[in-house]
Amino acid sequence: MKNNLYSTNERPYLSSKKHKGAVVCPKCGLVFLDGKWKKAEKPDEYKEILCPACKRIRDGYFGGILNLKSSLLKTKKDEILNLIKNKEESAQVSNPLRRIGKIEEKSDTEMIVYTTFEHLATSIGKALKRAYKGDLIIQYRENEKAARIYWEK
Ligand SMILES: [Zn+2]
């Protein structure tokens, strides 16, 4: 199940359409090359099409929803936010479509991180558990659009 996450949720939103000629995302500047969206030099001539990550963020259609509940958010919020950003940066190396769409602060002890695909939310959850212990629950139901990850400490 866990190994299958990429194929069940991430793939449908990766554009598999064959674009004729060069395509650039007008929002984030990624270039669609050899069947993949990547960070690359813009070609001289191109069509503009929103990449799947920007599309998801625009539509509020997130693949991963990570719920953080901890009193550590009161004392170590900056440190935790840094860890989240670092995970986003390293996820983008292998796939630049893996991004944080938004972060909602529900209270001083609760935060929700929305990611374009579930992989990033899952890896942030695991990193939080590694760094601060606590409990991590990863839920992915076949008929739901998003993986839900809960970290509590
Ligand atoms: Zn984009």
Coordinates of N, CA, C and O and ligand atoms in Angstrom, one line a residue:
M1 N 0.8 -1.2 0.0 CA 0.0 0.0 0.0 C 0.9 1.2 0.0 O 0.7 2.1 -0.8
K2 N 1.8 1.3 0.9 CA 2.6 2.5 1.1 C 3.4 2.7 -0.2 O 3.6 3.8 -0.7
N3 N 4.0 1.6 -0.8 CA 4.8 1.7 -1.9 C 4.0 2.1 -3.2 O 4.6 2.6 -4.2
N4 N 2.7 2.0 -3.0 CA 1.9 2.2 -4.2 C 1.3 3.7 -4.2 O 0.6 4.0 -5.1
L5 N 1.7 4.5 -3.2 CA 1.1 5.8 -3.1 C 1.3 6.6 -4.4 O 0.4 7.3 -4.8
Y6 N 2.5 6.5 -4.9 CA 2.8 7.4 -6.0 C 1.9 7.1 -7.2 O 1.3 7.9 -7.8
S7 N 1.7 5.8 -7.4 CA 0.9 5.4 -8.6 C -0.6 5.7 -8.4 O -1.3 6.0 -9.3
T8 N -1.0 5.6 -7.1 CA -2.5 5.7 -7.0 C -2.9 7.2 -7.0 O -4.0 7.5 -7.5
N9 N -2.1 8.1 -6.5 CA -2.6 9.4 -6.3 C -1.9 10.4 -7.2 O -2.4 11.4 -7.7
E10 N -0.6 10.3 -7.3 CA 0.2 11.3 -8.0 C 0.1 11.2 -9.5 O 0.0 12.2 -10.1
R11 N 0.0 10.0 -10.0 CA 0.0 9.9 -11.4 C -1.1 10.5 -12.2 O -0.9 11.2 -13.2
P12 N -2.4 10.4 -11.7 CA -3.5 10.9 -12.5 C -3.4 12.4 -12.8 O -3.9 12.9 -13.7
Y13 N -2.7 13.1 -11.9 CA -2.6 14.5 -12.1 C -1.4 15.0 -12.8 O -1.2 16.1 -13.2
L14 N -0.5 14.0 -13.0 CA 0.7 14.4 -13.8 C 0.2 14.4 -15.2 O -0.4 13.5 -15.7
S15 N 0.5 15.4 -15.9 CA 0.0 15.6 -17.2 C 0.7 14.6 -18.2 O 1.9 14.6 -18.4
S16 N -0.1 13.7 -18.7 CA 0.5 12.7 -19.6 C 0.2 13.0 -21.0 O 0.6 12.3 -21.9
K17 N -0.6 14.1 -21.2 CA -0.8 14.5 -22.5 C 0.5 14.9 -23.2 O 1.4 15.5 -22.7
K18 N 0.5 14.5 -24.5 CA 1.7 14.9 -25.2 C 1.6 16.3 -25.7 O 0.7 16.6 -26.5
H19 N 2.4 17.2 -25.2 CA 2.3 18.5 -25.7 C 3.2 18.7 -26.9 O 4.3 18.2 -26.9
K20 N 2.6 19.3 -27.9 CA 3.4 19.5 -29.1 C 4.3 20.8 -28.9 O 3.7 21.8 -28.5
G21 N 5.5 20.7 -29.1 CA 6.4 21.8 -28.9 C 6.6 22.1 -27.4 O 6.2 21.3 -26.6
A22 N 7.3 23.2 -27.1 CA 7.7 23.4 -25.7 C 6.6 24.0 -24.9 O 5.8 24.8 -25.5
V23 N 6.5 23.7 -23.7 CA 5.5 24.2 -22.8 C 6.2 24.7 -21.5 O 7.1 24.1 -21.0
V24 N 5.7 25.9 -21.1 CA 6.2 26.5 -19.8 C 5.0 26.8 -18.9 O 4.0 27.3 -19.4
C25 N 5.2 26.6 -17.7 CA 4.1 27.0 -16.7 C 4.2 28.5 -16.5 O 5.3 29.0 -16.0
P26 N 3.2 29.3 -16.7 CA 3.3 30.7 -16.6 C 3.4 31.2 -15.1 O 3.8 32.3 -14.8
K27 N 3.0 30.3 -14.2 CA 3.0 30.6 -12.8 C 4.4 30.4 -12.1 O 4.9 31.3 -11.5
C28 N 4.9 29.2 -12.3 CA 6.1 28.9 -11.6 C 7.3 28.7 -12.5 O 8.5 28.6 -12.1
G29 N 7.1 28.7 -13.8 CA 8.2 28.7 -14.8 C 8.8 27.4 -15.1 O 9.8 27.3 -15.8
L30 N 8.2 26.3 -14.5 CA 8.7 25.0 -14.9 C 8.5 24.7 -16.4 O 7.6 25.3 -17.0
V31 N 9.4 23.9 -16.9 CA 9.4 23.6 -18.4 C 9.0 22.1 -18.5 O 9.5 21.3 -17.8
F32 N 8.1 21.9 -19.4 CA 7.7 20.5 -19.7 C 8.6 19.9 -20.8 O 8.6 20.3 -21.9
L33 N 9.5 18.9 -20.4 CA 10.5 18.4 -21.3 C 10.6 16.9 -21.2 O 10.6 16.4 -20.1
D34 N 10.6 16.2 -22.3 CA 10.8 14.7 -22.3 C 9.7 14.1 -21.4 O 10.0 13.2 -20.6
G35 N 8.5 14.6 -21.4 CA 7.4 14.0 -20.6 C 7.4 14.3 -19.2 O 6.7 13.7 -18.4
K36 N 8.2 15.3 -18.8 CA 8.3 15.7 -17.3 C 8.4 17.2 -17.2 O 9.0 17.9 -18.0
W37 N 7.8 17.6 -16.0 CA 8.0 19.0 -15.7 C 9.3 19.2 -14.9 O 9.5 18.5 -13.9
K38 N 10.1 20.1 -15.4 CA 11.4 20.3 -14.6 C 11.8 21.8 -14.6 O 11.3 22.6 -15.4
K39 N 12.8 22.0 -13.7 CA 13.4 23.3 -13.7 C 14.4 23.3 -14.9 O 15.3 22.5 -14.9
A40 N 14.2 24.2 -15.8 CA 15.1 24.2 -17.0 C 15.0 25.6 -17.6 O 14.1 26.4 -17.3
E41 N 15.9 25.8 -18.4 CA 16.0 27.1 -19.2 C 14.7 27.1 -20.1 O 14.4 26.2 -20.7
K42 N 14.1 28.3 -20.2 CA 13.0 28.5 -21.1 C 13.4 28.4 -22.5 O 14.4 29.1 -22.9
P43 N 12.7 27.7 -23.3 CA 13.0 27.7 -24.8 C 12.6 29.1 -25.4 O 11.9 29.8 -24.8
D44 N 13.1 29.3 -26.6 CA 12.7 30.6 -27.3 C 11.3 30.7 -27.5 O 10.7 31.7 -27.4
E45 N 10.7 29.6 -28.0 CA 9.3 29.6 -28.3 C 8.5 28.6 -27.4 O 9.0 27.5 -27.3
Y46 N 7.4 29.0 -26.9 CA 6.7 28.0 -26.0 C 5.3 28.4 -25.9 O 4.9 29.6 -26.1
K47 N 4.5 27.4 -25.5 CA 3.1 27.6 -25.1 C 3.0 27.7 -23.6 O 3.8 27.0 -22.9
E48 N 2.1 28.4 -23.1 CA 1.9 28.5 -21.6 C 0.8 27.6 -21.2 O -0.3 27.7 -21.6
I49 N 1.1 26.7 -20.3 CA 0.1 25.8 -19.7 C 0.5 25.6 -18.2 O 1.6 25.4 -17.9
L50 N -0.5 25.8 -17.4 CA -0.3 25.6 -15.9 C 0.2 24.2 -15.6 O -0.3 23.2 -16.1
C51 N 1.3 24.1 -14.8 CA 1.8 22.7 -14.5 C 0.8 22.1 -13.5 O 0.0 22.8 -12.8
P52 N 0.9 20.8 -13.3 CA -0.1 20.1 -12.4 C 0.0 20.7 -10.9 O -1.1 20.7 -10.2
A53 N 1.1 21.1 -10.5 CA 1.2 21.6 -9.1 C 0.5 22.9 -9.0 O -0.3 23.1 -8.1
C54 N 0.7 23.8 -9.9 CA 0.1 25.1 -9.9 C -1.4 25.0 -10.1 O -2.2 25.7 -9.5
K55 N -1.8 24.0 -10.9 CA -3.2 23.7 -11.1 C -3.9 23.3 -9.8 O -5.0 23.7 -9.4
R56 N -3.2 22.4 -9.1 CA -3.7 21.9 -7.8 C -3.9 23.0 -6.8 O -4.8 23.0 -6.1
I57 N -2.8 23.8 -6.7 CA -2.9 24.9 -5.8 C -4.0 25.9 -6.1 O -4.8 26.3 -5.2
R58 N -4.2 26.2 -7.4 CA -5.3 27.1 -7.8 C -6.6 26.5 -7.5 O -7.5 27.2 -7.0
D59 N -6.8 25.2 -7.7 CA -8.1 24.5 -7.5 C -8.3 24.1 -6.0 O -9.4 23.6 -5.7
G60 N -7.3 24.2 -5.2 CA -7.4 23.7 -3.8 C -7.6 22.2 -3.7 O -8.2 21.7 -2.8
Y61 N -7.0 21.6 -4.7 CA -7.1 20.1 -4.8 C -5.8 19.5 -4.4 O -4.8 19.3 -5.2
F62 N -5.7 19.3 -3.1 CA -4.4 18.9 -2.5 C -4.3 17.3 -2.4 O -5.2 16.7 -2.1
G63 N -3.1 16.8 -2.6 CA -2.8 15.4 -2.5 C -2.5 14.9 -1.1 O -2.6 13.8 -0.8
G64 N -2.0 15.9 -0.3 CA -1.6 15.5 1.0 C -2.0 16.6 2.0 O -1.9 17.7 1.8
I65 N -2.6 16.1 3.1 CA -3.1 17.0 4.2 C -2.5 16.6 5.5 O -2.7 15.5 5.9
L66 N -1.6 17.4 6.0 CA -0.8 17.0 7.2 C -1.3 17.9 8.3 O -1.2 19.1 8.3
N67 N -1.7 17.2 9.4 CA -2.3 17.9 10.5 C -1.3 17.8 11.7 O -0.9 16.6 12.1
L68 N -0.8 18.9 12.2 CA 0.2 18.9 13.3 C -0.5 19.4 14.5 O -1.1 20.5 14.5
K69 N -0.4 18.6 15.6 CA -1.0 19.0 16.9 C 0.1 18.9 17.9 O 0.5 17.7 18.2
S70 N 0.6 20.0 18.5 CA 1.6 19.8 19.5 C 1.8 21.1 20.2 O 1.7 22.2 19.6
S71 N 2.1 21.0 21.5 CA 2.5 22.2 22.2 C 3.8 22.8 21.8 O 4.2 23.9 22.0
L72 N 4.6 21.9 21.0 CA 5.9 22.4 20.5 C 5.7 23.5 19.5 O 6.6 24.3 19.3
L73 N 4.5 23.6 18.9 CA 4.2 24.7 18.0 C 4.3 26.1 18.7 O 4.5 27.1 18.1
K74 N 4.1 26.0 20.0 CA 4.2 27.3 20.8 C 5.7 27.7 20.9 O 6.0 28.9 20.9
T75 N 6.5 26.7 21.2 CA 7.9 27.0 21.6 C 8.9 26.9 20.4 O 9.9 27.5 20.4
K76 N 8.6 26.0 19.4 CA 9.5 25.7 18.4 C 8.9 25.9 17.0 O 9.3 25.2 16.0
K77 N 8.0 26.8 16.9 CA 7.3 27.0 15.6 C 8.3 27.3 14.4 O 8.2 26.7 13.4
D78 N 9.2 28.2 14.7 CA 10.2 28.5 13.6 C 11.0 27.3 13.1 O 11.2 27.1 12.0
E79 N 11.4 26.6 14.2 CA 12.3 25.4 13.9 C 11.4 24.4 13.1 O 11.9 23.8 12.1
I80 N 10.2 24.2 13.5 CA 9.3 23.3 12.8 C 9.0 23.7 11.3 O 9.1 23.0 10.4
L81 N 8.8 25.0 11.2 CA 8.5 25.6 9.9 C 9.7 25.4 9.0 O 9.6 25.1 7.8
N82 N 10.9 25.6 9.6 CA 12.2 25.3 8.8 C 12.3 23.9 8.3 O 12.7 23.7 7.2
L83 N 12.0 23.0 9.2 CA 12.0 21.6 8.8 C 11.1 21.3 7.7 O 11.4 20.6 6.7
I84 N 9.9 21.9 7.7 CA 8.9 21.7 6.7 C 9.4 22.3 5.4 O 9.3 21.6 4.3
K85 N 10.0 23.5 5.4 CA 10.5 24.1 4.2 C 11.7 23.3 3.6 O 11.8 23.1 2.4
N86 N 12.5 22.8 4.5 CA 13.7 22.0 4.0 C 13.2 20.7 3.3 O 13.8 20.3 2.3
K87 N 12.2 20.1 3.9 CA 11.6 18.9 3.2 C 11.1 19.2 1.9 O 11.2 18.5 0.9
E88 N 10.4 20.4 1.8 CA 9.9 20.8 0.5 C 11.0 21.0 -0.5 O 10.9 20.5 -1.7
E89 N 12.1 21.6 -0.1 CA 13.2 21.8 -1.0 C 13.8 20.5 -1.5 O 14.1 20.3 -2.6
S90 N 14.0 19.6 -0.5 CA 14.6 18.3 -1.0 C 13.6 17.5 -1.8 O 14.1 16.8 -2.7
A91 N 12.3 17.6 -1.6 CA 11.4 16.9 -2.4 C 11.4 17.4 -3.8 O 11.2 16.6 -4.8
Q92 N 11.7 18.7 -4.0 CA 11.6 19.3 -5.3 C 12.8 18.8 -6.2 O 12.7 19.0 -7.4
V93 N 13.9 18.4 -5.5 CA 15.0 17.9 -6.3 C 14.6 16.7 -7.2 O 14.9 16.7 -8.4
S94 N 13.8 15.8 -6.6 CA 13.4 14.6 -7.4 C 12.1 14.9 -8.2 O 11.9 14.3 -9.2
N95 N 11.3 15.8 -7.7 CA 10.1 16.2 -8.5 C 9.6 17.6 -8.1 O 9.1 17.8 -7.0
P96 N 9.8 18.6 -9.0 CA 9.5 19.9 -8.6 C 8.0 20.2 -8.5 O 7.6 21.3 -8.1
L97 N 7.2 19.2 -8.8 CA 5.8 19.4 -8.6 C 5.3 19.1 -7.2 O 4.2 19.4 -6.8
R98 N 6.3 18.6 -6.4 CA 6.0 18.4 -5.0 C 6.2 19.7 -4.2 O 7.3 20.1 -4.0
R99 N 5.1 20.2 -3.8 CA 5.1 21.6 -3.2 C 4.1 21.7 -2.1 O 3.1 21.0 -2.0
I100 N 4.4 22.7 -1.2 CA 3.4 23.1 -0.2 C 2.5 24.1 -0.8 O 3.0 25.1 -1.4
G101 N 1.2 23.8 -0.8 CA 0.2 24.7 -1.3 C -0.1 25.8 -0.3 O -0.1 27.0 -0.7
K102 N -0.4 25.4 0.9 CA -0.6 26.4 1.9 C -0.4 25.8 3.3 O -0.5 24.6 3.5
I103 N -0.2 26.7 4.3 CA -0.1 26.3 5.7 C -1.2 27.1 6.4 O -1.2 28.3 6.4
E104 N -2.0 26.4 7.1 CA -3.1 27.0 7.9 C -2.7 26.9 9.4 O -2.5 25.8 9.9
E105 N -2.7 28.0 10.1 CA -2.5 27.9 11.6 C -3.9 28.0 12.2 O -4.5 29.0 12.2
K106 N -4.3 26.8 12.8 CA -5.6 26.7 13.4 C -5.6 27.4 14.8 O -6.6 27.9 15.2
S107 N -4.5 27.2 15.5 CA -4.4 27.7 16.9 C -2.9 27.7 17.2 O -2.1 27.4 16.3
D108 N -2.5 28.1 18.4 CA -1.1 28.1 18.6 C -0.5 26.7 18.9 O 0.7 26.5 19.0
T109 N -1.4 25.7 18.8 CA -0.9 24.3 19.0 C -1.3 23.4 17.8 O -1.1 22.2 17.8
E110 N -1.9 24.0 16.8 CA -2.4 23.2 15.7 C -2.2 23.9 14.3 O -2.5 25.1 14.2
M111 N -1.7 23.1 13.4 CA -1.3 23.6 12.1 C -1.7 22.6 11.0 O -1.5 21.4 11.3
I112 N -2.1 23.1 9.8 CA -2.4 22.1 8.8 C -1.5 22.5 7.5 O -1.5 23.7 7.1
V113 N -0.8 21.6 7.0 CA 0.0 21.8 5.9 C -0.6 21.0 4.7 O -0.8 19.8 4.7
Y114 N -0.9 21.8 3.6 CA -1.4 21.2 2.4 C -0.4 21.0 1.3 O 0.3 22.0 1.0
T115 N -0.2 19.8 0.8 CA 0.8 19.6 -0.2 C 0.2 19.2 -1.5 O -0.9 18.6 -1.5
T116 N 0.9 19.5 -2.6 CA 0.3 19.2 -3.9 C 0.1 17.7 -4.1 O -0.9 17.2 -4.7
F117 N 1.1 16.9 -3.6 CA 1.0 15.4 -3.7 C 1.3 14.8 -2.4 O 2.0 15.4 -1.5
E118 N 0.8 13.6 -2.1 CA 0.9 13.1 -0.8 C 2.3 12.8 -0.3 O 2.6 12.8 0.9
H119 N 3.2 12.5 -1.3 CA 4.6 12.2 -0.9 C 5.2 13.2 0.0 O 5.8 12.8 1.0
L120 N 5.0 14.4 -0.3 CA 5.7 15.5 0.5 C 5.1 15.5 1.9 O 5.8 15.6 2.9
A121 N 3.8 15.4 2.0 CA 3.1 15.5 3.4 C 3.6 14.3 4.2 O 3.9 14.4 5.4
T122 N 3.7 13.1 3.6 CA 4.2 11.9 4.3 C 5.6 12.1 4.7 O 5.9 11.8 5.9
S123 N 6.5 12.7 3.9 CA 7.9 12.8 4.3 C 8.1 13.8 5.3 O 8.9 13.7 6.2
I124 N 7.2 14.9 5.3 CA 7.3 15.9 6.4 C 6.9 15.2 7.7 O 7.5 15.4 8.8
G125 N 5.8 14.5 7.7 CA 5.3 13.8 8.9 C 6.4 12.9 9.5 O 6.6 12.9 10.7
K126 N 7.1 12.1 8.6 CA 8.1 11.2 9.1 C 9.3 12.0 9.7 O 9.9 11.6 10.7
A127 N 9.6 13.1 9.0 CA 10.7 13.9 9.5 C 10.4 14.5 10.9 O 11.2 14.6 11.8
L128 N 9.1 14.9 11.1 CA 8.7 15.5 12.4 C 8.8 14.4 13.5 O 9.3 14.7 14.6
K129 N 8.4 13.2 13.1 CA 8.5 12.1 14.1 C 9.9 11.8 14.4 O 10.3 11.6 15.6
R130 N 10.8 11.8 13.4 CA 12.2 11.6 13.6 C 12.8 12.6 14.6 O 13.6 12.3 15.5
A131 N 12.4 13.9 14.3 CA 13.0 15.0 15.0 C 12.5 15.1 16.5 O 13.2 15.5 17.4
Y132 N 11.1 14.9 16.6 CA 10.5 15.3 17.9 C 9.8 14.1 18.5 O 9.0 14.3 19.5
K133 N 9.9 12.9 17.9 CA 9.1 11.8 18.4 C 7.6 12.0 18.2 O 7.2 12.7 17.2
G134 N 6.8 11.6 19.1 CA 5.3 11.8 19.0 C 4.7 10.7 18.2 O 5.4 9.7 17.9
D135 N 3.4 10.8 17.8 CA 2.7 9.8 17.1 C 2.4 10.2 15.6 O 2.0 11.4 15.4
L136 N 2.6 9.3 14.7 CA 2.4 9.6 13.3 C 1.4 8.6 12.7 O 1.5 7.4 12.9
I137 N 0.3 9.2 12.1 CA -0.6 8.3 11.5 C -0.7 8.7 10.0 O -0.9 9.9 9.7
I138 N -0.6 7.7 9.1 CA -0.7 8.0 7.7 C -1.9 7.3 7.2 O -2.0 6.0 7.3
Q139 N -2.9 8.0 6.6 CA -4.1 7.4 6.1 C -4.3 7.7 4.7 O -4.2 8.8 4.2
Y140 N -4.5 6.6 3.9 CA -4.8 6.8 2.5 C -5.9 5.9 2.1 O -5.7 4.7 2.1
R141 N -7.0 6.5 1.8 CA -8.1 5.6 1.4 C -8.3 5.7 -0.1 O -8.2 6.8 -0.7
E142 N -8.6 4.6 -0.7 CA -8.7 4.5 -2.1 C -9.6 5.5 -2.7 O -9.4 6.1 -3.8
N143 N -10.8 5.8 -2.1 CA -11.8 6.7 -2.6 C -11.6 8.1 -2.2 O -12.4 9.0 -2.5
E144 N -10.5 8.4 -1.5 CA -10.3 9.8 -1.2 C -9.2 10.4 -2.0 O -8.3 9.8 -2.4
K145 N -9.3 11.7 -2.2 CA -8.4 12.4 -3.1 C -7.0 12.6 -2.4 O -6.0 12.7 -3.1
A146 N -7.1 12.7 -1.1 CA -5.8 13.1 -0.4 C -5.4 12.1 0.6 O -6.3 11.4 1.2
A147 N -4.1 12.0 0.8 CA -3.6 11.2 2.0 C -3.7 12.2 3.2 O -3.4 13.4 3.1
R148 N -4.1 11.6 4.3 CA -4.2 12.4 5.5 C -3.1 11.9 6.5 O -3.1 10.7 6.8
I149 N -2.4 12.8 7.0 CA -1.3 12.5 7.9 C -1.5 13.3 9.1 O -1.7 14.5 9.1
Y150 N -1.4 12.6 10.2 CA -1.6 13.2 11.5 C -0.3 13.1 12.4 O 0.2 11.9 12.5
W151 N 0.2 14.1 12.8 CA 1.3 14.1 13.8 C 0.9 14.8 15.0 O 0.5 15.9 15.0
E152 N 1.1 14.1 16.1 CA 0.7 14.6 17.4 C 1.8 14.4 18.4 O 2.4 13.3 18.5
K153 N 2.0 15.4 19.2 CA 3.1 15.2 20.3 C 2.7 16.0 21.5 O 2.4 17.2 21.4
Ligands
ZN1 ZN 3.6 25.8 -12.3

